[in-house]
Amino acid sequence: MPMKPDLSIRIGGLVMQNPVMTASGTFGFGPEFARLVDLNRLGAIVVKGISLKPAQGNPTPRLVEVPGGLLNAIGLQNPGFEGFVRDYLPFLRQYQAPVIVNIWGHTIEEYAAIAERFSEVPGVHGLELNISCPNIKHGGIAFGTDKKMARRVIAAVRARTRLPLIPKLSPNVPAIAEFARIAEACGADAVSLINSFPAMAIDIETRRPILANITGGLTGPAIHTIALKMVWEAARAVKIPVIGMGGITSAKEALAFIIAGASAVAVGTANFSEPRCTLAVIKGIEAYLVRHHLASVRALVGTLETGSAS
Amino acid sequence: MLIENTIILSHRLIKGGYRLLTLKSSKIAPMVQPGQFVHLRVPPSADAVLRRPFSVFRAQAGRLAILYKTVGKGTQAMEALRTGDEVNLVGPLGNGYPNVCKNSLPVLVAGGYGMAALYLVAQRTKVKGIVFVGGKCADDILCADDFRRLGWNVRVATEDGSTGQKGLVTRILDAWLNKKPRGRTPEFFACGPNGLLKAICKRVGRNGWDGWISMDRHMGCGLGACLACVQKVRKRDASGKETWAWARVCTEGPVFACRDIVWEDNGMKQTSNTQHRTSNVE
């Protein structure tokens, strides 16, 4: 009987029972999937982006399926800090899975302020800093594609919270490793990558964009191999943990991220078609570790062999 | 709400590209309320990263049927499904139609295969009402006989006049409303393209009737998480002032009270991933 492998990983002070989390924006604010997925089995629950004040998001249509993926421009609709704490957090506190709140703002001060407020709330175990959303006019990606801005916002948030801090990086940069290094230098506990790619779709009959926002963010299987390369680059550049995401539909893509250097992974778009995808990924990682006689998932992190095969 | 692997009992072409898919479902079928939908996993392909939502046509002990038309890559992939194949469903989802009010006369209005979403309303109501259905041509008029067998009065309109009255369904509805004898107050249950739903809401609002419409929006998760399929609904703010809020078609809907909908035309074509309850008539 083989030993059950140890799936646990650590991000800053946060210990996760396994490396599989939900990607922000694809798993709602907590209760939406709870009737189909045992939330206690997740490595962590990462909720949809929260801002200080409620946000209405973008007009519709907000989403369209494209070959190999999904284009969305939801626009970070959310109930705001107070609405989330009042209406959703009590539900999430019933579960043992750590809750990581994705936060965003229009200004550096807003980012810092919401980080500080969440630090005082029981039941929040980490903050993912959204500096990479392509679908809002001010904030989001503007912070994640400019090195000076990224440094300022991460440092400002770090100064106001002791919670594990995870900047979520944009793929829309020439060298993602530099942004990972900036995050590490500013005291981030981990980096997560990648957010969606700015993209668009056109209805050629009406000659109009399909999304009301004109452009959106591309996610799903189409972006997996690009995300994989970026995770590999980021993981080689920093010592803090890297959380890999982009097009995971099974344990296979998750394992590729881990081999490339990710300590944890997040399942995003696949939650929509397979609500229990996260659980299948956990199971698949465990089976792989048994099959490869690895005692822990940590032993697999960053084990990519690039020398010539002998 | 459950996730269930169902087995195809039958899958056949009815007419004009419309197909009837009957599934063996011991868990979801008994829970379905009129107007609710199921989220179906299309045979996996890289091209279909989303499930497809379908209104439930029939639901009885252990069986569930949907009526669909091939309109895109998802439904195209579904055509290949055969008896005995497994199909994964999430459902039943959303809020369906309410029970018909005591003392009211149920009036169902459908555009094309919006008919399918209304069948359970008719089947589970004691009072026999009237059904108005419209389509482009005779091929778009589905399951009229199913309603007749329940003892309902079915009135048909087609744009090309190939069956029933020539013209839009609202035309035969208006003709009936003009001559309608006094008596029970009509209560509307509608499913179809946005233009039709808006026309129903107009008539309902003008006369102070009750009306319920099933909205169609491009859905992502179907579980209320992604916030893709939102619809503006009326709301009062803390000071009592009228304003609006987003409601999720998959969760607060798909059925809404006519009086709650905020209609707007932002110039965007509202897309739906299956046109699951609407017909191709607009």
Coordinates of C-alpha atoms in Angstrom, one line a residue:
Chain A
M1 CA 0.0 0.0 0.0
P2 CA 1.7 3.2 -1.1
M3 CA 1.9 6.1 1.4
K4 CA -0.6 8.9 0.9
P5 CA 1.4 11.7 -0.6
D6 CA 1.6 15.0 1.3
L7 CA -0.3 17.6 -0.8
S8 CA 0.1 20.5 1.6
I9 CA 1.9 23.7 0.6
R10 CA 2.6 27.0 2.3
I11 CA 2.2 30.5 1.0
G12 CA 3.7 33.0 3.4
G13 CA 2.0 32.1 6.7
L14 CA -0.8 30.3 5.0
V15 CA -0.8 26.5 5.0
M16 CA -3.0 24.9 2.4
Q17 CA -4.0 21.2 2.6
N18 CA -3.5 20.9 -1.2
P19 CA -2.3 23.2 -4.0
V20 CA -5.6 23.6 -5.8
M21 CA -7.5 26.8 -5.5
T22 CA -10.2 28.5 -7.5
A23 CA -9.3 31.4 -9.9
S24 CA -10.9 34.7 -8.9
G25 CA -14.0 35.6 -11.0
T26 CA -14.8 32.0 -11.8
F27 CA -16.1 30.8 -8.5
G28 CA -18.3 33.7 -7.3
F29 CA -18.3 35.0 -3.8
G30 CA -18.5 31.6 -2.0
P31 CA -22.0 30.0 -1.9
E32 CA -22.6 29.7 -5.7
F33 CA -20.8 26.3 -6.1
A34 CA -21.3 25.0 -2.6
R35 CA -24.2 22.7 -3.5
L36 CA -22.0 20.9 -6.1
V37 CA -18.5 21.2 -4.6
D38 CA -17.4 20.3 -1.0
L39 CA -15.6 23.6 -0.3
N40 CA -13.8 21.9 2.6
R41 CA -11.7 19.9 0.1
L42 CA -10.3 22.9 -1.7
G43 CA -6.8 24.2 -1.1
A44 CA -8.2 27.7 -1.0
I45 CA -11.2 29.6 -2.1
V46 CA -10.3 32.7 -4.1
V47 CA -13.4 34.9 -4.4
K48 CA -14.3 37.4 -7.2
G49 CA -12.6 40.8 -7.1
I50 CA -13.9 43.1 -4.3
S51 CA -13.5 46.9 -4.2
L52 CA -14.2 49.4 -1.4
K53 CA -17.5 50.4 -2.9
P54 CA -20.0 48.2 -4.8
A55 CA -19.4 48.1 -8.5
Q56 CA -22.0 47.6 -11.3
G57 CA -19.6 46.2 -13.8
N58 CA -20.0 46.5 -17.6
P59 CA -23.1 46.5 -19.8
T60 CA -24.1 43.2 -21.5
P61 CA -23.2 41.2 -23.5
R62 CA -20.3 40.4 -21.1
L63 CA -19.2 37.0 -22.3
V64 CA -18.7 35.0 -25.5
E65 CA -17.3 31.6 -26.2
V66 CA -14.4 31.6 -28.7
P67 CA -12.4 28.7 -30.1
G68 CA -10.5 27.1 -27.2
G69 CA -11.6 29.6 -24.7
L70 CA -13.8 32.3 -23.3
L71 CA -13.8 36.1 -23.8
N72 CA -15.3 38.1 -20.9
A73 CA -15.7 41.7 -19.9
I74 CA -17.7 41.4 -16.7
G75 CA -16.1 44.5 -15.3
L76 CA -15.5 43.4 -11.7
Q77 CA -19.2 43.7 -10.6
N78 CA -19.2 43.1 -6.9
P79 CA -21.1 44.0 -3.7
G80 CA -18.2 46.1 -2.3
F81 CA -16.2 45.5 1.0
E82 CA -19.2 46.0 3.3
G83 CA -21.6 43.9 1.2
F84 CA -19.1 41.1 0.9
V85 CA -18.3 41.0 4.6
R86 CA -22.0 41.2 5.5
D87 CA -23.5 38.8 2.9
Y88 CA -20.9 36.3 2.0
L89 CA -18.1 36.1 4.6
P90 CA -20.3 34.5 7.3
F91 CA -21.1 31.7 4.9
L92 CA -17.4 31.2 4.0
R93 CA -16.4 31.1 7.7
Q94 CA -18.2 27.8 8.1
Y95 CA -15.6 26.1 6.0
Q96 CA -12.1 25.1 6.8
A97 CA -10.7 26.1 3.4
P98 CA -8.8 29.3 3.6
V99 CA -10.4 32.3 1.9
I100 CA -8.3 34.5 -0.3
V101 CA -10.0 37.7 -1.3
N102 CA -9.1 39.3 -4.6
I103 CA -9.0 43.0 -4.2
W104 CA -8.9 45.9 -6.6
G105 CA -9.2 49.7 -6.7
H106 CA -9.0 52.7 -9.0
T107 CA -6.2 54.3 -7.1
I108 CA -3.3 53.2 -5.0
E109 CA -5.0 54.6 -1.9
E110 CA -8.1 52.5 -2.6
Y111 CA -6.0 49.3 -2.9
A112 CA -4.2 50.1 0.3
A113 CA -7.4 51.0 2.1
I114 CA -9.3 47.9 1.2
A115 CA -6.3 45.7 2.1
E116 CA -6.2 47.3 5.5
R117 CA -10.0 46.8 6.1
F118 CA -9.8 43.2 5.1
S119 CA -6.9 42.7 7.5
E120 CA -9.2 43.5 10.4
V121 CA -11.9 41.0 9.4
P122 CA -11.9 37.4 10.7
G123 CA -12.2 34.7 8.1
V124 CA -10.0 36.3 5.5
H125 CA -6.7 34.4 5.1
G126 CA -5.0 36.1 2.3
L127 CA -5.3 38.8 -0.3
E128 CA -4.8 38.5 -4.0
L129 CA -4.0 41.9 -5.5
N130 CA -5.7 42.4 -8.8
I131 CA -3.3 44.6 -10.8
S132 CA -4.2 42.9 -14.1
C133 CA -7.9 43.0 -14.9
P134 CA -8.2 44.2 -18.6
N135 CA -11.9 45.1 -18.3
I136 CA -12.0 48.3 -16.2
K137 CA -11.1 51.7 -17.4
H138 CA -9.1 52.9 -14.4
G139 CA -7.0 50.7 -12.3
G140 CA -6.5 47.0 -12.9
I141 CA -4.2 46.3 -15.7
A142 CA -2.8 49.9 -15.6
F143 CA -1.0 49.0 -12.4
G144 CA 0.1 45.6 -13.6
T145 CA 1.8 46.6 -16.9
D146 CA 3.8 49.6 -15.6
K147 CA 6.8 48.6 -13.4
K148 CA 6.8 51.9 -11.4
M149 CA 3.0 51.7 -10.7
A150 CA 3.3 48.0 -9.8
R151 CA 6.0 48.7 -7.3
R152 CA 4.0 51.6 -5.8
V153 CA 0.8 49.7 -5.4
I154 CA 2.3 46.5 -4.0
A155 CA 4.5 48.5 -1.6
A156 CA 1.5 50.6 -0.5
V157 CA -0.7 47.5 0.2
R158 CA 2.2 45.7 1.9
A159 CA 2.6 48.6 4.3
R160 CA -1.1 48.2 5.4
T161 CA -1.6 44.5 5.8
R162 CA 0.1 41.5 7.3
L163 CA -2.1 39.0 5.5
P164 CA -0.4 36.8 2.9
L165 CA -0.2 39.1 -0.1
I166 CA -0.4 37.7 -3.7
P167 CA -0.1 40.2 -6.6
K168 CA -1.9 38.7 -9.6
L169 CA 0.3 39.4 -12.6
S170 CA -0.8 40.5 -16.1
P171 CA 0.4 38.5 -19.1
N172 CA 0.3 41.7 -21.1
V173 CA 4.0 42.6 -20.4
P174 CA 7.2 41.9 -22.3
A175 CA 8.9 40.2 -19.4
I176 CA 6.8 38.8 -16.6
A177 CA 9.8 37.8 -14.6
E178 CA 10.5 41.5 -13.9
F179 CA 7.1 42.0 -12.4
A180 CA 7.5 38.9 -10.3
R181 CA 10.8 40.3 -9.0
I182 CA 9.2 43.6 -8.2
A183 CA 6.5 41.8 -6.2
E184 CA 9.1 39.9 -4.3
A185 CA 11.2 43.0 -3.6
C186 CA 8.1 44.8 -2.3
G187 CA 7.4 42.0 0.2
A188 CA 4.7 40.0 -1.5
D189 CA 4.3 36.4 -0.2
A190 CA 3.6 34.9 -3.6
V191 CA 2.6 35.9 -7.1
S192 CA -0.2 34.4 -9.1
L193 CA -0.3 34.3 -12.8
I194 CA -1.7 34.8 -15.3
N195 CA -4.7 37.0 -15.6
S196 CA -6.6 37.0 -18.9
F197 CA -5.3 38.3 -22.2
P198 CA -6.8 41.5 -23.6
A199 CA -8.7 40.3 -26.7
M200 CA -11.8 40.9 -28.8
A201 CA -14.4 39.3 -31.0
I202 CA -16.4 40.9 -33.8
D203 CA -19.8 40.0 -35.3
I204 CA -18.9 40.3 -39.0
E205 CA -22.6 40.5 -40.1
T206 CA -23.4 43.5 -37.9
R207 CA -19.7 44.7 -37.9
R208 CA -20.1 45.3 -34.2
P209 CA -18.0 44.0 -31.3
I210 CA -19.7 41.0 -29.6
L211 CA -18.9 42.3 -26.1
A212 CA -20.5 45.6 -25.0
N213 CA -17.2 46.6 -23.6
I214 CA -15.7 46.1 -27.1
T215 CA -12.6 44.3 -25.7
G216 CA -12.4 41.6 -23.0
G217 CA -10.1 39.1 -21.5
L218 CA -9.3 35.7 -23.0
T219 CA -9.2 32.6 -20.7
G220 CA -9.5 28.9 -21.1
P221 CA -7.5 26.1 -22.8
A222 CA -6.2 28.5 -25.5
I223 CA -4.0 30.4 -23.0
H224 CA -2.6 27.4 -21.1
T225 CA 0.7 27.0 -22.9
I226 CA 1.4 30.7 -22.8
A227 CA 0.7 30.7 -19.1
L228 CA 2.9 27.8 -18.6
K229 CA 5.9 29.6 -20.2
M230 CA 5.2 32.6 -18.0
V231 CA 5.0 30.6 -14.9
W232 CA 8.3 28.9 -15.8
E233 CA 9.9 32.3 -16.3
A234 CA 8.5 33.8 -13.1
A235 CA 9.4 30.8 -11.0
R236 CA 13.0 31.0 -12.1
A237 CA 13.2 34.7 -11.2
V238 CA 11.9 34.6 -7.6
K239 CA 12.1 32.6 -4.4
I240 CA 8.5 33.3 -3.3
P241 CA 5.9 30.8 -4.4
V242 CA 4.3 31.1 -7.8
I243 CA 0.6 30.2 -8.3
G244 CA 0.0 29.0 -11.8
M245 CA -3.3 29.4 -13.7
G246 CA -4.5 29.6 -17.2
G247 CA -6.4 26.9 -19.0
I248 CA -6.4 24.1 -16.4
T249 CA -9.1 21.6 -17.3
S250 CA -7.5 18.5 -15.7
A251 CA -4.6 17.4 -13.4
K252 CA -2.4 17.3 -16.5
E253 CA -2.2 21.1 -16.9
A254 CA -2.0 21.6 -13.2
L255 CA 1.0 19.2 -13.0
A256 CA 2.7 21.0 -15.9
F257 CA 2.4 24.2 -13.9
I258 CA 3.9 22.6 -10.9
I259 CA 6.7 21.0 -12.8
A260 CA 7.4 24.4 -14.4
G261 CA 7.8 25.8 -10.9
A262 CA 4.4 26.6 -9.5
S263 CA 3.8 25.8 -5.9
A264 CA 0.0 26.0 -6.3
V265 CA -2.5 26.2 -9.1
A266 CA -5.9 27.7 -9.7
V267 CA -8.7 26.4 -11.8
G268 CA -10.7 29.1 -13.6
T269 CA -12.8 28.8 -16.7
A270 CA -13.1 25.0 -16.4
N271 CA -15.3 25.6 -13.3
F272 CA -18.1 26.7 -15.7
S273 CA -18.3 23.5 -17.6
E274 CA -17.2 21.1 -14.9
P275 CA -18.2 22.5 -11.6
R276 CA -16.2 19.8 -9.8
C277 CA -13.0 20.3 -11.9
T278 CA -11.0 21.4 -8.8
L279 CA -11.8 18.1 -7.0
A280 CA -10.8 16.1 -10.1
V281 CA -7.5 18.1 -10.3
I282 CA -6.7 17.4 -6.6
K283 CA -7.4 13.7 -7.1
G284 CA -5.3 13.6 -10.3
I285 CA -2.3 15.3 -8.7
E286 CA -2.4 12.8 -5.8
A287 CA -2.6 9.8 -8.2
Y288 CA 0.3 11.2 -10.2
L289 CA 2.5 11.6 -7.0
V290 CA 1.7 8.0 -6.1
R291 CA 2.5 6.8 -9.6
H292 CA 5.8 8.6 -9.5
H293 CA 6.7 7.6 -6.0
L294 CA 6.8 11.2 -4.7
A295 CA 6.2 11.7 -1.0
S296 CA 4.9 15.3 -1.4
V297 CA 3.8 17.7 -4.0
R298 CA 6.6 20.0 -2.9
A299 CA 9.0 17.5 -4.3
L300 CA 7.6 18.0 -7.7
V301 CA 7.7 21.8 -7.8
G302 CA 10.1 23.1 -10.4
T303 CA 11.5 19.7 -11.4
L304 CA 11.5 20.6 -15.1
E305 CA 14.4 18.9 -16.9
T306 CA 15.8 21.0 -19.7
G307 CA 19.1 19.2 -20.3
S308 CA 19.4 16.8 -23.2
A309 CA 17.6 13.5 -22.5
S310 CA 20.1 10.7 -21.8
Chain B
M1 CA -29.5 21.7 -7.8
L2 CA -27.6 18.6 -8.7
I3 CA -25.1 17.2 -11.1
E4 CA -26.2 14.0 -12.8
N5 CA -25.0 11.7 -15.5
T6 CA -28.1 11.0 -17.5
I7 CA -28.6 8.4 -20.3
I8 CA -30.2 9.2 -23.6
L9 CA -33.5 7.3 -24.1
S10 CA -34.2 8.8 -27.4
H11 CA -33.0 11.6 -29.7
R12 CA -35.0 12.4 -32.8
L13 CA -35.4 15.0 -35.4
I14 CA -38.9 16.5 -35.2
K15 CA -38.9 18.9 -38.1
G16 CA -37.0 21.9 -39.5
G17 CA -33.9 21.2 -37.6
Y18 CA -35.6 20.9 -34.2
R19 CA -34.8 17.9 -32.1
L20 CA -36.3 16.2 -29.1
L21 CA -33.8 14.8 -26.6
T22 CA -35.2 12.5 -23.9
L23 CA -32.9 11.6 -21.0
K24 CA -33.2 9.1 -18.2
S25 CA -32.8 11.3 -15.1
S26 CA -33.7 9.9 -11.8
K27 CA -32.5 12.8 -9.7
I28 CA -33.0 16.0 -11.6
A29 CA -36.2 15.3 -13.4
P30 CA -38.5 14.9 -10.3
M31 CA -37.3 18.3 -9.0
V32 CA -38.0 20.4 -12.1
Q33 CA -40.5 23.3 -11.8
P34 CA -42.0 24.9 -14.9
G35 CA -39.6 27.3 -16.5
Q36 CA -36.5 26.0 -14.9
F37 CA -33.6 24.9 -17.0
V38 CA -30.8 22.4 -17.1
H39 CA -27.1 23.0 -18.1
L40 CA -26.0 20.4 -20.4
R41 CA -22.4 19.4 -21.0
V42 CA -21.9 19.2 -24.8
P43 CA -19.6 16.3 -25.9
P44 CA -16.3 17.8 -25.0
S45 CA -14.4 19.6 -27.7
A46 CA -11.9 22.4 -27.5
D47 CA -14.5 24.6 -29.1
A48 CA -17.1 24.3 -26.4
V49 CA -15.8 25.4 -23.1
L50 CA -19.2 26.2 -21.8
R51 CA -22.2 24.1 -21.0
R52 CA -25.5 24.8 -22.9
P53 CA -28.6 25.9 -21.1
F54 CA -32.0 24.4 -22.1
S55 CA -35.4 24.9 -20.7
V56 CA -37.0 21.7 -19.6
F57 CA -39.8 20.7 -22.0
R58 CA -41.2 17.6 -20.1
A59 CA -40.2 16.2 -16.8
Q60 CA -41.8 13.2 -15.1
A61 CA -40.7 10.3 -13.0
G62 CA -37.2 9.5 -14.2
R63 CA -37.4 11.3 -17.5
L64 CA -36.6 14.7 -18.8
A65 CA -36.9 16.1 -22.3
I66 CA -35.6 19.1 -24.0
L67 CA -36.4 20.5 -27.4
Y68 CA -33.6 22.3 -29.3
K69 CA -32.7 23.6 -32.6
T70 CA -29.2 23.4 -34.1
V71 CA -28.0 27.0 -34.2
G72 CA -24.3 26.8 -33.4
K73 CA -21.3 24.6 -32.7
G74 CA -22.6 23.4 -29.4
T75 CA -26.0 22.2 -30.7
Q76 CA -24.2 20.9 -33.8
A77 CA -22.1 18.6 -31.6
M78 CA -25.2 17.5 -29.8
E79 CA -26.7 16.2 -33.0
A80 CA -24.2 13.3 -32.9
L81 CA -25.6 12.1 -29.5
R82 CA -27.2 8.6 -29.8
T83 CA -29.6 6.6 -27.6
G84 CA -27.6 5.1 -24.8
D85 CA -25.0 7.8 -24.7
E86 CA -24.2 9.5 -21.4
V87 CA -25.0 13.3 -21.0
N88 CA -24.0 15.2 -17.9
L89 CA -26.5 17.7 -16.6
V90 CA -26.5 20.3 -13.9
G91 CA -30.0 21.3 -12.7
P92 CA -32.7 22.1 -12.2
L93 CA -31.5 25.7 -12.3
G94 CA -33.1 29.1 -11.8
N95 CA -36.5 30.3 -10.8
G96 CA -39.3 29.2 -13.0
Y97 CA -42.8 30.4 -13.5
P98 CA -45.0 30.9 -10.5
N99 CA -48.3 29.0 -10.1
V100 CA -51.2 30.4 -12.0
C101 CA -53.2 32.8 -9.8
K102 CA -56.5 31.6 -8.6
N103 CA -59.3 33.1 -10.7
S104 CA -57.0 34.2 -13.5
L105 CA -57.0 32.8 -17.1
P106 CA -53.6 31.6 -18.0
V107 CA -52.4 33.0 -21.4
L108 CA -49.3 31.5 -22.7
V109 CA -47.4 33.3 -25.5
A110 CA -44.5 31.7 -27.3
G111 CA -42.1 32.5 -30.1
G112 CA -41.1 29.2 -31.8
Y113 CA -39.6 26.7 -29.5
G114 CA -40.2 29.0 -26.6
M115 CA -43.3 26.7 -26.6
A116 CA -41.3 24.0 -25.0
A117 CA -40.5 26.0 -21.9
L118 CA -44.3 26.6 -21.3
Y119 CA -45.5 23.1 -21.6
L120 CA -45.0 22.3 -17.9
V121 CA -47.0 25.4 -17.0
A122 CA -50.0 24.1 -18.9
Q123 CA -49.5 20.6 -17.7
R124 CA -49.4 21.5 -14.1
T125 CA -52.3 24.0 -14.1
K126 CA -55.9 22.9 -13.5
V127 CA -57.5 25.7 -15.4
K128 CA -57.4 25.3 -19.2
G129 CA -56.0 28.4 -20.8
I130 CA -55.1 29.7 -24.2
V131 CA -51.8 29.4 -26.0
F132 CA -50.6 31.8 -28.7
V133 CA -47.6 30.7 -30.7
G134 CA -45.8 32.3 -33.5
G135 CA -42.9 31.5 -35.9
K136 CA -41.4 32.2 -39.3
C137 CA -43.0 29.2 -40.9
A138 CA -44.9 26.0 -40.2
D139 CA -41.7 24.2 -39.2
D140 CA -41.3 26.6 -36.2
I141 CA -44.6 25.7 -34.7
L142 CA -43.8 22.9 -32.3
C143 CA -45.7 20.9 -29.8
A144 CA -49.1 22.6 -30.5
D145 CA -50.7 19.2 -30.3
D146 CA -49.2 18.5 -26.9
F147 CA -51.1 21.6 -25.6
R148 CA -54.3 20.6 -27.4
R149 CA -54.1 17.1 -25.8
L150 CA -54.1 18.9 -22.4
G151 CA -57.3 20.6 -23.5
W152 CA -55.8 24.0 -24.2
N153 CA -56.9 26.3 -26.9
V154 CA -53.9 26.8 -29.3
R155 CA -53.8 29.8 -31.7
V156 CA -51.0 29.9 -34.3
A157 CA -49.5 32.7 -36.4
T158 CA -46.6 32.4 -38.9
E159 CA -44.9 35.2 -40.7
D160 CA -45.2 33.4 -44.1
G161 CA -48.7 32.2 -43.5
S162 CA -47.7 28.6 -44.1
T163 CA -49.9 27.6 -41.1
G164 CA -52.3 29.5 -38.9
Q165 CA -52.8 33.3 -39.4
K166 CA -50.3 35.2 -41.4
G167 CA -48.3 37.7 -39.3
L168 CA -46.7 38.0 -35.9
V169 CA -48.1 36.3 -32.8
T170 CA -48.8 39.6 -31.2
R171 CA -51.4 40.3 -34.0
I172 CA -53.5 37.3 -33.1
L173 CA -53.0 38.0 -29.5
D174 CA -54.3 41.6 -29.9
A175 CA -57.2 40.4 -32.0
W176 CA -58.2 38.1 -29.2
L177 CA -57.7 40.7 -26.4
N178 CA -60.0 43.1 -28.3
K179 CA -62.8 40.6 -28.4
K180 CA -62.1 38.9 -25.1
P181 CA -65.2 38.4 -23.1
R182 CA -65.3 39.7 -19.5
G183 CA -64.6 37.2 -16.9
R184 CA -61.3 35.8 -15.6
T185 CA -58.4 38.3 -15.8
P186 CA -55.6 37.1 -18.1
E187 CA -52.3 36.2 -16.6
F188 CA -49.4 36.0 -19.1
F189 CA -46.6 33.4 -19.3
A190 CA -44.3 34.1 -22.2
C191 CA -41.1 32.7 -23.7
G192 CA -39.5 33.8 -26.9
P193 CA -37.2 36.4 -28.4
N194 CA -36.7 39.7 -26.7
G195 CA -39.0 41.7 -29.1
L196 CA -41.9 39.4 -28.2
L197 CA -41.2 39.6 -24.4
K198 CA -41.1 43.3 -24.6
A199 CA -44.4 43.4 -26.5
I200 CA -46.0 41.3 -23.8
C201 CA -44.7 43.4 -21.0
K202 CA -46.1 46.5 -22.8
R203 CA -49.6 45.0 -22.9
V204 CA -49.4 43.6 -19.4
G205 CA -48.2 46.9 -18.0
R206 CA -50.8 49.0 -19.8
N207 CA -53.6 46.9 -18.3
G208 CA -52.3 46.2 -14.9
W209 CA -52.2 42.5 -15.4
D210 CA -49.7 40.0 -14.1
G211 CA -47.2 38.6 -16.6
W212 CA -44.1 36.4 -16.4
I213 CA -41.4 36.2 -19.0
S214 CA -38.4 33.9 -19.4
M215 CA -35.3 35.8 -20.4
D216 CA -32.5 34.6 -22.5
R217 CA -28.9 35.7 -22.0
H218 CA -25.5 34.3 -22.8
M219 CA -24.7 32.3 -19.7
G220 CA -21.3 31.2 -18.4
C221 CA -21.5 29.1 -15.3
G222 CA -25.3 28.9 -14.8
L223 CA -24.7 28.9 -11.1
G224 CA -24.7 32.6 -10.4
A225 CA -21.0 32.9 -10.1
C226 CA -19.7 34.5 -13.2
L227 CA -22.2 37.4 -13.6
A228 CA -22.3 37.2 -17.3
C229 CA -26.0 36.7 -17.8
V230 CA -27.2 39.8 -15.9
Q231 CA -30.4 41.7 -16.6
K232 CA -31.5 45.1 -15.3
V233 CA -34.4 45.0 -12.9
R234 CA -36.3 47.7 -11.0
K235 CA -35.4 48.3 -7.4
R236 CA -35.9 50.9 -4.8
D237 CA -33.0 52.3 -3.0
A238 CA -32.8 52.9 0.8
S239 CA -34.6 56.3 0.4
G240 CA -37.4 54.7 -1.6
K241 CA -36.2 56.2 -4.9
E242 CA -36.7 54.0 -8.0
T243 CA -33.4 52.7 -9.4
W244 CA -32.1 49.5 -11.0
A245 CA -30.0 46.6 -10.0
W246 CA -28.5 43.6 -11.9
A247 CA -30.3 40.3 -11.5
R248 CA -28.7 37.1 -12.7
V249 CA -30.8 35.4 -15.4
C250 CA -29.5 32.0 -14.3
T251 CA -30.3 32.4 -10.6
E252 CA -32.9 35.1 -9.9
G253 CA -34.4 34.3 -13.4
P254 CA -34.8 33.1 -16.0
V255 CA -38.4 33.9 -15.3
F256 CA -39.1 37.5 -14.2
A257 CA -42.2 39.5 -13.5
C258 CA -42.9 41.8 -16.4
R259 CA -43.1 44.8 -14.1
D260 CA -39.6 44.2 -12.8
I261 CA -37.7 44.3 -16.1
V262 CA -35.9 47.5 -17.2
W263 CA -35.8 47.5 -21.0
E264 CA -33.0 49.2 -22.6
D265 CA -31.4 49.4 -26.0
N266 CA -27.7 49.9 -25.8
G267 CA -27.3 49.0 -29.4
M268 CA -25.8 45.6 -28.5
K269 CA -27.2 42.4 -29.8
Q270 CA -28.0 40.3 -26.8
T271 CA -26.4 37.0 -27.5
S272 CA -27.4 33.7 -26.1
N273 CA -25.2 30.6 -26.3
T274 CA -28.0 28.3 -27.5
Q275 CA -31.0 30.5 -28.2
H276 CA -32.3 27.9 -25.8
R277 CA -35.7 29.3 -25.2
T278 CA -36.0 31.8 -28.0
S279 CA -36.9 30.9 -31.6
N280 CA -35.1 32.3 -34.6
V281 CA -38.0 34.7 -35.1
E282 CA -37.2 38.2 -34.1

